[in-house]
XYZ file of C-alpha atoms in Angstrom:
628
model
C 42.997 41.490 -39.690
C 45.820 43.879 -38.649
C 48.002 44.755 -35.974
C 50.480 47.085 -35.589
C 52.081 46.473 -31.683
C 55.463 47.032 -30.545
C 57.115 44.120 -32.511
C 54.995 44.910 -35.288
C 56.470 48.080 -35.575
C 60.236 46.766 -35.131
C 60.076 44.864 -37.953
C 57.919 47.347 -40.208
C 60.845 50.190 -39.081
C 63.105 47.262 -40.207
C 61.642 46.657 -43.532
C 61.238 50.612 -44.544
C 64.926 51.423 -43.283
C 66.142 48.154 -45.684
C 63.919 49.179 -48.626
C 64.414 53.101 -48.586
C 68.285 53.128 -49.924
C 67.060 49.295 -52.077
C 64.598 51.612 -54.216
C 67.293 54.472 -54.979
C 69.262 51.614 -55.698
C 67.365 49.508 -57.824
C 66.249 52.864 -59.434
C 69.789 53.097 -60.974
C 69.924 49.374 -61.684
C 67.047 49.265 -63.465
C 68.115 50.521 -67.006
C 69.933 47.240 -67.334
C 67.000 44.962 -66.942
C 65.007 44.519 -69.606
C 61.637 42.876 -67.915
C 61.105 46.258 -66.558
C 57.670 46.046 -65.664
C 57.926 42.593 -64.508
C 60.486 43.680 -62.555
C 58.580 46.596 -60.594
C 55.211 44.571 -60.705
C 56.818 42.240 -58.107
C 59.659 44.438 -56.678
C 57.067 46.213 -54.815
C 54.515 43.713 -54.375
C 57.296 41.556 -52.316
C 58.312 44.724 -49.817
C 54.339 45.288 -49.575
C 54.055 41.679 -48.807
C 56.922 41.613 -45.912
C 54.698 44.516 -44.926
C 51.780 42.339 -44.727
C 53.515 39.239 -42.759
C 54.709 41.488 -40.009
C 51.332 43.059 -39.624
C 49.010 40.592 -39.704
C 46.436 39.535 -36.850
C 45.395 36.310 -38.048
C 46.437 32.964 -39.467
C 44.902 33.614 -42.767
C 46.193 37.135 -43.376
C 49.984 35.732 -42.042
C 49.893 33.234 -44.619
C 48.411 34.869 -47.529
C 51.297 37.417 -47.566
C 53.398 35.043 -46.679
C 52.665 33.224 -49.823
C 52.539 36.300 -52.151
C 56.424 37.193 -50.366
C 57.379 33.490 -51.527
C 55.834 33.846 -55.010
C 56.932 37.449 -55.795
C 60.436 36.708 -54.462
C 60.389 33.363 -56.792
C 59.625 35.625 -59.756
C 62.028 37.987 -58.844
C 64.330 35.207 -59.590
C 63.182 34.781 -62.372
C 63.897 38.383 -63.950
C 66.739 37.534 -66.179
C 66.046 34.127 -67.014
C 68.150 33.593 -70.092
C 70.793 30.878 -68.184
C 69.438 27.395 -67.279
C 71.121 28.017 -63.949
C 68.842 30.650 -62.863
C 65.771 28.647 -63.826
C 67.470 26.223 -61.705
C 67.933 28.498 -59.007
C 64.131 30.035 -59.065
C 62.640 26.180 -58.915
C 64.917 25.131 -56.244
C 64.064 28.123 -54.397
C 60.659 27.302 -55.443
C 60.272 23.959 -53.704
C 62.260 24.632 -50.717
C 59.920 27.930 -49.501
C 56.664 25.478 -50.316
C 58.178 22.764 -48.183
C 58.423 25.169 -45.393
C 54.550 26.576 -46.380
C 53.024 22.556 -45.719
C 54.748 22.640 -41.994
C 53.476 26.113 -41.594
C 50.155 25.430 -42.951
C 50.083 21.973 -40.449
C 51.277 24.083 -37.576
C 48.127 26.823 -38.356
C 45.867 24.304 -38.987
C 46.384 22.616 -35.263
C 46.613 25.702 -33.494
C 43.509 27.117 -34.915
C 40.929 23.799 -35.241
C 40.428 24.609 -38.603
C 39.457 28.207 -38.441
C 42.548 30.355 -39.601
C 40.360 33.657 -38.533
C 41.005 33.787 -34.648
C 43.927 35.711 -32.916
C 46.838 34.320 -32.121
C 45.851 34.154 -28.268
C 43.156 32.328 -28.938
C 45.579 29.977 -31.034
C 47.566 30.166 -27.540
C 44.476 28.531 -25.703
C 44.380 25.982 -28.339
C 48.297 25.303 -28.567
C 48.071 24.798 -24.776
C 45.400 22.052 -24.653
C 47.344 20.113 -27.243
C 49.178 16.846 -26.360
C 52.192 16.890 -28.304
C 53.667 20.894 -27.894
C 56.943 19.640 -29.387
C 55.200 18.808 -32.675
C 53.614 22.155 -32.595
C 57.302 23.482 -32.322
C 58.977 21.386 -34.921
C 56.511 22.246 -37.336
C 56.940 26.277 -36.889
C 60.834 26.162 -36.576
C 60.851 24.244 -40.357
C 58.552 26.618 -41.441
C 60.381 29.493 -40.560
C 63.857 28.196 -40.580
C 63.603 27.133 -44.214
C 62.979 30.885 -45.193
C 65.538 32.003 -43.107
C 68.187 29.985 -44.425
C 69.088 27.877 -41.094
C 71.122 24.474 -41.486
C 69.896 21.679 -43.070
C 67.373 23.584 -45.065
C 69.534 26.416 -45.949
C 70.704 24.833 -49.459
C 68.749 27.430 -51.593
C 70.402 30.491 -50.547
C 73.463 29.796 -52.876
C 71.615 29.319 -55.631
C 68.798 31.673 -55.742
C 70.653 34.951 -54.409
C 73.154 34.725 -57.263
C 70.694 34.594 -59.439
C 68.707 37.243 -58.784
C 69.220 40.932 -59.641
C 71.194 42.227 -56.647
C 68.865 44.983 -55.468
C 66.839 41.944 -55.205
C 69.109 39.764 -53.475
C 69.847 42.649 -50.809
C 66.094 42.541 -49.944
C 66.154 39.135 -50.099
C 69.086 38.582 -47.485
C 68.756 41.773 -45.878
C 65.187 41.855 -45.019
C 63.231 38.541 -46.058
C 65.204 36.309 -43.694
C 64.642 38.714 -41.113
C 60.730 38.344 -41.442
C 61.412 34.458 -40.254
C 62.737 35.939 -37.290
C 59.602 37.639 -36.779
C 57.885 34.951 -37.075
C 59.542 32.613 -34.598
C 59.508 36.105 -32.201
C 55.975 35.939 -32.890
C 54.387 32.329 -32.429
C 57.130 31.365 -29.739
C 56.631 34.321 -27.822
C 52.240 34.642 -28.373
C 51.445 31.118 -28.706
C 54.212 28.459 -27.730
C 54.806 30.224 -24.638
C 56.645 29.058 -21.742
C 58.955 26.649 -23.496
C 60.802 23.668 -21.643
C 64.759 23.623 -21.941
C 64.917 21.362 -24.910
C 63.720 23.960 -27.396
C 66.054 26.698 -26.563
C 68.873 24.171 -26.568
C 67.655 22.738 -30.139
C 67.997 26.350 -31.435
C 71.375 26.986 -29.864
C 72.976 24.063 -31.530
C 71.201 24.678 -35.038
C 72.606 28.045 -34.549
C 75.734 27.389 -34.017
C 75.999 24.770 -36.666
C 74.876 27.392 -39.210
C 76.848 29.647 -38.314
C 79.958 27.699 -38.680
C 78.752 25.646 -41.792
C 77.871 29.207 -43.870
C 80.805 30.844 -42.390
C 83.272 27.950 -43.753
C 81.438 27.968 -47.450
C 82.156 31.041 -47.793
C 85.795 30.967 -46.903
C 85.781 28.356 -50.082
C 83.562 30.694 -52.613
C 84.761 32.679 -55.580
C 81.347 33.819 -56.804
C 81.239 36.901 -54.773
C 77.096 37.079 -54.424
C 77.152 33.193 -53.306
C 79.759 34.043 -51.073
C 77.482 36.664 -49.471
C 74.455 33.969 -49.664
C 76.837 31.759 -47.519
C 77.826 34.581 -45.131
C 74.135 35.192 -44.841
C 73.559 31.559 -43.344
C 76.318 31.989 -41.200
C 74.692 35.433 -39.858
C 71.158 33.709 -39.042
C 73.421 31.001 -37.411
C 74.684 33.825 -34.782
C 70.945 35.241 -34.584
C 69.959 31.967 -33.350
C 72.302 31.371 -30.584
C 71.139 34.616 -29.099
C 67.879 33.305 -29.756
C 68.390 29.988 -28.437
C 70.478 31.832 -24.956
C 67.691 33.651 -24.512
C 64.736 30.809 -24.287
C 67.466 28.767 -22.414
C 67.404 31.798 -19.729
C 64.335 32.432 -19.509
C 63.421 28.630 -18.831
C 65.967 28.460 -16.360
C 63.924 31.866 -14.591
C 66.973 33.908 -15.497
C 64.646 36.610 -16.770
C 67.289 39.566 -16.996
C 70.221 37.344 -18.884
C 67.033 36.065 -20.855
C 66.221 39.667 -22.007
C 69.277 40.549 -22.506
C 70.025 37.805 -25.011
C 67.113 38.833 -26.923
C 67.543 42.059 -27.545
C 71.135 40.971 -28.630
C 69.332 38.812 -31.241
C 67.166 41.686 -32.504
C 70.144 44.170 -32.317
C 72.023 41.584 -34.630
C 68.950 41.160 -36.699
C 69.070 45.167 -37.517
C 72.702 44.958 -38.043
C 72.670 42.071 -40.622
C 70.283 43.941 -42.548
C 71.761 47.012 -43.059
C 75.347 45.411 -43.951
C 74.334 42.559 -45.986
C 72.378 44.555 -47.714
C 75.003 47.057 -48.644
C 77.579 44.038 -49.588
C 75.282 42.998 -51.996
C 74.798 46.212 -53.423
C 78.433 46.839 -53.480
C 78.840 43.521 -55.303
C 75.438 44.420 -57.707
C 77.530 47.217 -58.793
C 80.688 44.992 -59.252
C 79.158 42.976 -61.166
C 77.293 45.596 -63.075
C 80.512 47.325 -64.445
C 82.697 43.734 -64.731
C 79.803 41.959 -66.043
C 81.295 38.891 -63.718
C 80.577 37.722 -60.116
C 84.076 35.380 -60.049
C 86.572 36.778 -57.677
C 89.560 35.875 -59.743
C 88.433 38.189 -62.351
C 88.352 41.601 -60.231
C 90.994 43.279 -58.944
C 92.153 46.928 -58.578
C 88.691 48.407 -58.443
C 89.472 50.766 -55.719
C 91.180 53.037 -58.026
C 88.192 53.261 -60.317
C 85.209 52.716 -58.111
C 86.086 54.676 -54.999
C 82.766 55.162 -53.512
C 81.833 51.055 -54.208
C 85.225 50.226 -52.399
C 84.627 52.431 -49.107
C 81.057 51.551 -48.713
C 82.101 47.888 -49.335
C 84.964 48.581 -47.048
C 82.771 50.075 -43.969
C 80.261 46.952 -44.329
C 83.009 44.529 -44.286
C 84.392 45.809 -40.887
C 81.049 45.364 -39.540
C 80.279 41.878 -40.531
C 83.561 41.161 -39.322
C 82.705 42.245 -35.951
C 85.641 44.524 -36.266
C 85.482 47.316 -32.740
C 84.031 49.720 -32.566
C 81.497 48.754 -35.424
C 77.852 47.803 -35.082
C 78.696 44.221 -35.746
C 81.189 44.310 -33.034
C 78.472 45.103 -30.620
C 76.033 42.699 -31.381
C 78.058 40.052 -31.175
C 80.242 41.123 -27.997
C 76.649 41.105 -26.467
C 75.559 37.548 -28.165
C 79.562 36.279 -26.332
C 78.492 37.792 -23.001
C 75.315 35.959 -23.231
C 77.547 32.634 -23.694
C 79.864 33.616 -20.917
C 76.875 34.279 -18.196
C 76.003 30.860 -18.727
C 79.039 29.675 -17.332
C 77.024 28.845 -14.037
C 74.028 26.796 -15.579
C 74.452 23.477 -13.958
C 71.388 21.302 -15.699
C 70.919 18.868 -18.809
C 74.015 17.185 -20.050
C 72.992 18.177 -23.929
C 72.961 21.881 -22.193
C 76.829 21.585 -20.917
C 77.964 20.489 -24.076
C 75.848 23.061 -26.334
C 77.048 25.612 -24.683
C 81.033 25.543 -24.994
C 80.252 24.164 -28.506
C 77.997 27.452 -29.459
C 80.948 29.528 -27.778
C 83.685 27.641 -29.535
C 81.309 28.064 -32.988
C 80.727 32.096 -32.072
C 84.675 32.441 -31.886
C 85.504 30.693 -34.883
C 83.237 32.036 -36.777
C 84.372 35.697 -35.779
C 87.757 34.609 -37.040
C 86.900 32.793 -40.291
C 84.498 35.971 -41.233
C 87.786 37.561 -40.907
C 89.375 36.005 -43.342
C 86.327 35.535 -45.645
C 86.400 38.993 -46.157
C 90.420 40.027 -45.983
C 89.741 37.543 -49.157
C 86.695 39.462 -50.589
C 87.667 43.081 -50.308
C 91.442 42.289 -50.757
C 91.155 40.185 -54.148
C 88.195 42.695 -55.664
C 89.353 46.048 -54.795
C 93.576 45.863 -54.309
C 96.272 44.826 -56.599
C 96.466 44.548 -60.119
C 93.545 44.318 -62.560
C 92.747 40.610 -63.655
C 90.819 40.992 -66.252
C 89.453 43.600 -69.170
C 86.615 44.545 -67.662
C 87.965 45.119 -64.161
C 90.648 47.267 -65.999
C 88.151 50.091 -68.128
C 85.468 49.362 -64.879
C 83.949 52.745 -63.590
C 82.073 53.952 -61.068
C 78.606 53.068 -60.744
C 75.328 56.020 -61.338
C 75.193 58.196 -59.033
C 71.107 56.225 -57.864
C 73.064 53.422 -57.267
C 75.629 55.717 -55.603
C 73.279 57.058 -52.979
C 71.163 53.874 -52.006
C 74.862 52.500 -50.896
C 75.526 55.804 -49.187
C 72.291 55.620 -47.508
C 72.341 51.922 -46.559
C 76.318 53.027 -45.020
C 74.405 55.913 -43.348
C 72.389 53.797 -41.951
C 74.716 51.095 -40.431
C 76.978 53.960 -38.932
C 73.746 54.944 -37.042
C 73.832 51.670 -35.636
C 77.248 52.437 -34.026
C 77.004 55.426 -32.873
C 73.216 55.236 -31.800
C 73.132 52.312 -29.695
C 71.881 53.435 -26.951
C 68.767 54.430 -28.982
C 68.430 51.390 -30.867
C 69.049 49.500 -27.371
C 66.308 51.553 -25.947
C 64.150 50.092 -28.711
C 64.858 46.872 -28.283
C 64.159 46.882 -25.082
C 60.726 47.957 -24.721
C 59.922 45.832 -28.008
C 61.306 42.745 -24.758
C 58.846 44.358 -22.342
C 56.078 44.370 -24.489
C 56.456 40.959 -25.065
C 56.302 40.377 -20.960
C 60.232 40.852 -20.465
C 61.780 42.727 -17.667
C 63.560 45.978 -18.737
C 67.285 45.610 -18.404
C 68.221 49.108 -20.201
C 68.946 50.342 -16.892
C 71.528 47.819 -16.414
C 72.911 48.233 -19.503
C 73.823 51.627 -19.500
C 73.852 52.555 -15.792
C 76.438 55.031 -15.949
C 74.905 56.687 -19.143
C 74.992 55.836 -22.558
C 78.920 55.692 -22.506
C 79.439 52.438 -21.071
C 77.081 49.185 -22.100
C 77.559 46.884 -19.271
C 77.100 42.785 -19.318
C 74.939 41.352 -17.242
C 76.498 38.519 -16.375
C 78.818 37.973 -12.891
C 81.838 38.305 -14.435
C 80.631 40.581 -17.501
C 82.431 43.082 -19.376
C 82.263 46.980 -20.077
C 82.956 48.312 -23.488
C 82.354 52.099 -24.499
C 81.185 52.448 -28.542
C 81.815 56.111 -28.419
C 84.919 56.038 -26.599
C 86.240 53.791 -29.044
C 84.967 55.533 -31.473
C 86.867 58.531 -30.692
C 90.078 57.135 -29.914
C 89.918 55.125 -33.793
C 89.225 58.841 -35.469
C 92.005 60.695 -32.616
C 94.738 58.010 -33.437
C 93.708 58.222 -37.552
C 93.201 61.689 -37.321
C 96.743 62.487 -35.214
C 98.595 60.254 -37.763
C 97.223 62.236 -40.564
C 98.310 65.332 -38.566
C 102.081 63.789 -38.183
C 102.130 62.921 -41.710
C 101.462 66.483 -43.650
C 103.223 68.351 -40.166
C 106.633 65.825 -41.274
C 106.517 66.141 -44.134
C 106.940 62.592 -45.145
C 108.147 62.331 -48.427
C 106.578 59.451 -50.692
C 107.991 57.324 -53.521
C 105.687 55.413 -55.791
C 107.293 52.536 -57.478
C 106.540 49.267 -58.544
C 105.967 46.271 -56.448
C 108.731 44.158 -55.416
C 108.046 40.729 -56.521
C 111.460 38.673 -55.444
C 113.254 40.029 -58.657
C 110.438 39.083 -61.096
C 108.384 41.310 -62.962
C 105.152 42.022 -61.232
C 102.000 40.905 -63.230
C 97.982 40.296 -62.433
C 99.567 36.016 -62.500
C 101.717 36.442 -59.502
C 98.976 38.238 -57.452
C 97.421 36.273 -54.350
C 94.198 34.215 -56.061
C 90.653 33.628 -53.949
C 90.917 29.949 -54.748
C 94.795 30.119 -53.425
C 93.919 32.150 -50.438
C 91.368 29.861 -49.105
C 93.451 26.886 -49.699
C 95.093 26.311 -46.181
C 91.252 26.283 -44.439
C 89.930 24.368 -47.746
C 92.763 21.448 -47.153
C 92.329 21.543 -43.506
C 88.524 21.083 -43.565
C 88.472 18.712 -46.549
C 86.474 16.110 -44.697
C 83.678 18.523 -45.238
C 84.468 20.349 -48.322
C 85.267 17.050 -50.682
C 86.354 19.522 -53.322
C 86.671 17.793 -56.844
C 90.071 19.292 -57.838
C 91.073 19.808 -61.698
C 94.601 21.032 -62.764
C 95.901 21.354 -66.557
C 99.249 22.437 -67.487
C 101.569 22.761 -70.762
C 104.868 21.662 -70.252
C 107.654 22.627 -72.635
C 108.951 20.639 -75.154
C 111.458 17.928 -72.508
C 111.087 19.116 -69.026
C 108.632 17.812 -66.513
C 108.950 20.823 -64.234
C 108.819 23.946 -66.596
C 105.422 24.769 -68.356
C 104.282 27.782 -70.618
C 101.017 27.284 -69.106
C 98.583 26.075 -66.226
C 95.271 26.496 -64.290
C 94.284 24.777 -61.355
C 90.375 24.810 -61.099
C 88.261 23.666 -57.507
C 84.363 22.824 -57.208
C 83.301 21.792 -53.878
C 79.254 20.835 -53.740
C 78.007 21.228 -50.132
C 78.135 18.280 -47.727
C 74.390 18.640 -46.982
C 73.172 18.894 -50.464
C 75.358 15.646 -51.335
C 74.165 13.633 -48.462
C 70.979 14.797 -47.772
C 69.270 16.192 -51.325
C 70.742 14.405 -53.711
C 70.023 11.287 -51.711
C 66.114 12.260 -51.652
C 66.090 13.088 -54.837
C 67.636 9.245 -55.715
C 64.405 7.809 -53.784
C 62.301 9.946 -55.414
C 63.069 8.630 -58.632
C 63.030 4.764 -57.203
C 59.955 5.374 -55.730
C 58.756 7.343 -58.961
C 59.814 4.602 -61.129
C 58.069 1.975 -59.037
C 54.485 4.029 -59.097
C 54.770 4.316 -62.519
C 55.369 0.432 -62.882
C 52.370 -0.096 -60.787
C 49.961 2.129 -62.693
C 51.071 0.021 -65.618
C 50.446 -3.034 -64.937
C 48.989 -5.533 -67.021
C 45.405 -6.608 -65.932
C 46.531 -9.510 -64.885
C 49.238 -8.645 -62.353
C 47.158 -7.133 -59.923
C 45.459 -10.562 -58.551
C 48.946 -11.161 -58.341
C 49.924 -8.144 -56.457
C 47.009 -8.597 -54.116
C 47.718 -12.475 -53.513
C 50.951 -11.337 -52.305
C 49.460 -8.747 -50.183
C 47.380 -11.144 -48.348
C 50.660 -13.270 -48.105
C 52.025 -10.687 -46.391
C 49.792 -9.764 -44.042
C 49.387 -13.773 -42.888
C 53.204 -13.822 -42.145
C 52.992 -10.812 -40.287
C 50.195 -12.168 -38.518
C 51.935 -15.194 -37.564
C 55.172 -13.626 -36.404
C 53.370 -11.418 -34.003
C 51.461 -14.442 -32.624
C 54.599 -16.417 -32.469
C 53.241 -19.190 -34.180
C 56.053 -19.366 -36.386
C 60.110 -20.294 -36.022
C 62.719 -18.274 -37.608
C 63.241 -20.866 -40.544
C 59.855 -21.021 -41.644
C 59.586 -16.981 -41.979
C 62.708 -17.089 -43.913
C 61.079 -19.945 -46.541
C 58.332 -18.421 -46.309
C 59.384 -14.666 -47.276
C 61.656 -16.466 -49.817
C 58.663 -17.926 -51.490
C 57.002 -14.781 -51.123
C 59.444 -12.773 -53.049
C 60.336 -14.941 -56.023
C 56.113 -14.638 -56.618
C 56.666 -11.537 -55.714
C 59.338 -10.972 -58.833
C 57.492 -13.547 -61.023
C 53.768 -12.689 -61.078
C 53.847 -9.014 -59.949
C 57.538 -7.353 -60.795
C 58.298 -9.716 -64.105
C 61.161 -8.438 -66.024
C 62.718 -5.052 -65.981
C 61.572 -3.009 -68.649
């Protein structure tokens, strides 16, 4: 029923470290909800239910937590649900985690001939015999990538971590996307294994669409927690290309560069937890004191939340891959792994996935730049822009510590590497990997070495060192000087400083938003109040921008258009009159004679299109009538 092996373990260490600072966190958060027991009835049954997923043995147990995560997330949701938007939000989310459930249920269901109680290597022996393996991995990759938020079925994110209370969405984003990591770790590696070159190459491009798609909504948000939805997507986009390198290697027999790009993956996984899950509480506690997630009405919250401004601060560095941060490692290892494959001569769709993943990987690292130069920059600096921000405090000192624990946490990541690396790696050999610490760190844990021929070096510590020597010598300089300061006010060009002349989020983004309006197709609204006989000057304006994601336009809403057709028509034919349905079947049986014909070639082109004329004015006549 259970297990509890090396990758197991990982991801149980990974759930506990992301829930520890979540529960001092949500224990100071909690005096604002007012479902309170509602709230803690499925607060802990969803972190005993990631519990469950990671340690199961068996089909069945997998996907009854599974389904109890799903369901006591989905309630979650639905904590606060006095706005029609987060009922929205909790049913959307609703139907997009089932839709993943069916293709995980199908997937089970073939692996296991019906009996959901054997072990997943007996579901290998199964998996093996079967003649269509690429079904088997379609099926588990939109199972699991619909949870984790990967592009197209990533839509939901947006919505539903918005809308949630945010010590829920920093479980949510922090650690329940992570357990569909565990999952593809776990069937790929136990029962899909050895994989042809296709499948890794399918994940690197999803990847690196993701990460580029979430990465560039983002850019374009002003709700602060959907921007941190978006930058989520964008982070399980850069998971998967290290996923994706690594199956490509270790098809290809390059079982070292294979490792290697694994443990990056894992080593990202860790990292995305413990930052996005300290941006969200940072912006939980924004949002608790402003009563507001909109950028544009923040502003100069550094003065009066301090400790929500450095923690905030530290996590933004990392996501932003900034040296000599934890997110800067992971993802210098993820670009080695693109760089190694610079020899790879094979597949044409594998020579242009791979400069496209490492042009995706780069701009991505410089767009999460600017994403959050716009987040911390417009919340925390400048002037106040709005009452709240201006009498905001600091947060409780519970919500205080599970952000201060959470920022413990991440620094561990930098300055434990090594460790963690160690970690990783035997997780890799217990899964039948070769051990590349060695290589790694074969000088010590001082250096981390690439693998690749041309790799790089880079030193954590030593950079490390040198960031608090320089910051620590200028500080020295400073009070040794004896710099005099002068406060005064902002120069603004002559005019009078004010929160209206300040940089905006909407105006920041606007280069990138112009430049990538193909993709953005923002609906753009401007109002302004001129003065009495001039065009130019006005007393007043606002200039408002909605952008609805490309994929939800063109994919969803386009479903949910031939839903409706289709619903309408099934309703029209449960309706019928009695004596329509002789008609309906006459024209059945007309139908299936023309078909006949055509495939016999016993008919010419002119007579099928009388014919199917015919057919369809009976067809409208006797079985459609008039529209009602």
């Amino acid at each position: 029923m259970f297990q509890f092996d090396t990758l197991s373990l990982v991801f149980v260490a990974l759930i506990i470290l992301g829930a520890i600072p979540n529960l001092f966190y949500s224990g100071g958060y909690l005096p604002h909800i007012e479902r309170k027991t509602h709230y803690l009835l499925h607060y802990f049954t969803f972190i005993f239910s990631m519990l469950g997923v990671v340690v199961s043995a068996n089909a069945l147990v997998f996907l009854f937590f599974w389904e109890i995560m799903s369901l006591s997330s989905w309630q979650l949701i639905l904590t606060e649900p006095k706005e029609k938007s987060t009922i929205n939000a909790a049913r959307f989310y609703f139907l997009m985690t089932h839709f993943g459930f069916v293709f995980l249920l199908l997937f089970f269901l073939i692996v296991t001939n019906g009996d959901l109680e054997i072990s997943f290597a007996q579901m290998k022996t199964v998996a093996a015999a079967f003649t269509y393996p690429t079904m088997l991995f379609f099926f588990l990759i939109l199972g699991f990538l619909s949870k984790a938020g990967a592009v197209p079925v990533h839509v939901w994110l947006p919505y539903a971590h918005p809308a949630a209370p945010s010590p829920v969405s920093a479980l949510m984003s922090g650690v329940m996307l992570k357990v569909a990591i565990y999952g593809m770790f776990r069937f790929l590696f136990d029962v899909l294994y050895p994989w042809p070159l296709q499948w890794g190459t399918f994940i690197l491009i999803i990847g690196s669409i993701t990460a580029l798609t979430g990465i560039l909504y983002a850019l374009a948000e002003r709700d602060i927690k959907a921007l941190l939805a978006n930058s989520s997507i964008e982070n399980i986009g850069i998971i998967l290309i290290a996923f994706g390198m690594g199956m490509i290697f270790d098809t290809l027999g390059l079982t070292l560069l294979s490792t290697f790009s694994f443990i990056a993956a894992i080593f990202h996984v860790f990292n995305h937890m413990g930052f996005k899950s300290l941006l969200f509480m940072g912006a939980g506690s924004i949002l608790h004191q402003t009563h507001t997630k909109d950028l544009e009405k923040f502003g100069g919250l550094i003065k009066s939340m301090p400790v929500t401004a450095f923690t905030f601060l530290f996590a933004a560095m990392s996501i932003t891959a900034l040296p000599p941060t934890n997110g800067f490692l992971s993802e210098w290892m993820i670009f080695q792994s693109l760089l190694s494959s610079s020899t790879i001569a094979h597949a044409m769709t594998l020579k242009l996935a791979l400069p496209f993943a490492l042009f995706a990987l780069a701009m991505t690292g410089g767009l999460a730049i600017a994403t959050f130069v716009k987040a911390y920059g417009i919340t925390f600096l400048g002037l106040h822009r709005s009452t709240n921000a201006k009498h905001a405090k600091e947060v409780n000192f519970l919500m205080q510590s599970g952000m201060i624990l959470m920022a413990l946490f991440v620094a561990s990541l930098m300055l434990f590497a090594p460790q963690y690396l160690h970690f990783f790696d035997a997780l890799m050999v217990s899964l039948g990997k070769t051990s590349v610490y060695a290589q790694i760190f074969p000088n010590g844990s001082l250096q981390m070495h690439s693998l690749g021929v041309n790799g790089g070096v880079v030193s954590p510590l030593i950079l490390f060192a040198a960031l608090v020597g320089v910051t620590s010598l200028l500080l020295f300089a400073y009070k040794a000087f004896n710099v005099k300061t002068r406060v005064h006010r902002s120069w603004a060009c002559g005019y009078k400083t004010s929160a209206k002349t300040q940089y905006t989020a909407t105006g920041f983004s606007g280069v990138m938003r112009r430049f990538f309006n193909w993709l953005y197709k923002p609906e753009e609204h401007t109002s302004k109040q001129n003065l009495a006989g001039h065009e130019t000057k006005f007393s007043d304006a606002s200039y408002e921008v909605k952008i609805k994601p490309l994929f939800e336009v063109f994919i969803y809403d386009n479903i949910k258009r031939w839903v409706n057709i289709t619903s309408y028509w099934v309703y029209r034919l449960a309706h019928f009159e009695q004596t329509r349905y002789p008609a309906m079947i006459f024209n059945l049986m007309l139908f299936i004679l023309y078909s006949y014909r055509i495939f016999t070639h016993e008919i010419d082109w002119q007579s099928i299109l009388i014919e199917m004329a015919l057919m369809l004015m009976s067809l409208k006549i006797l079985v459609i009538g008039e529209k009602r």
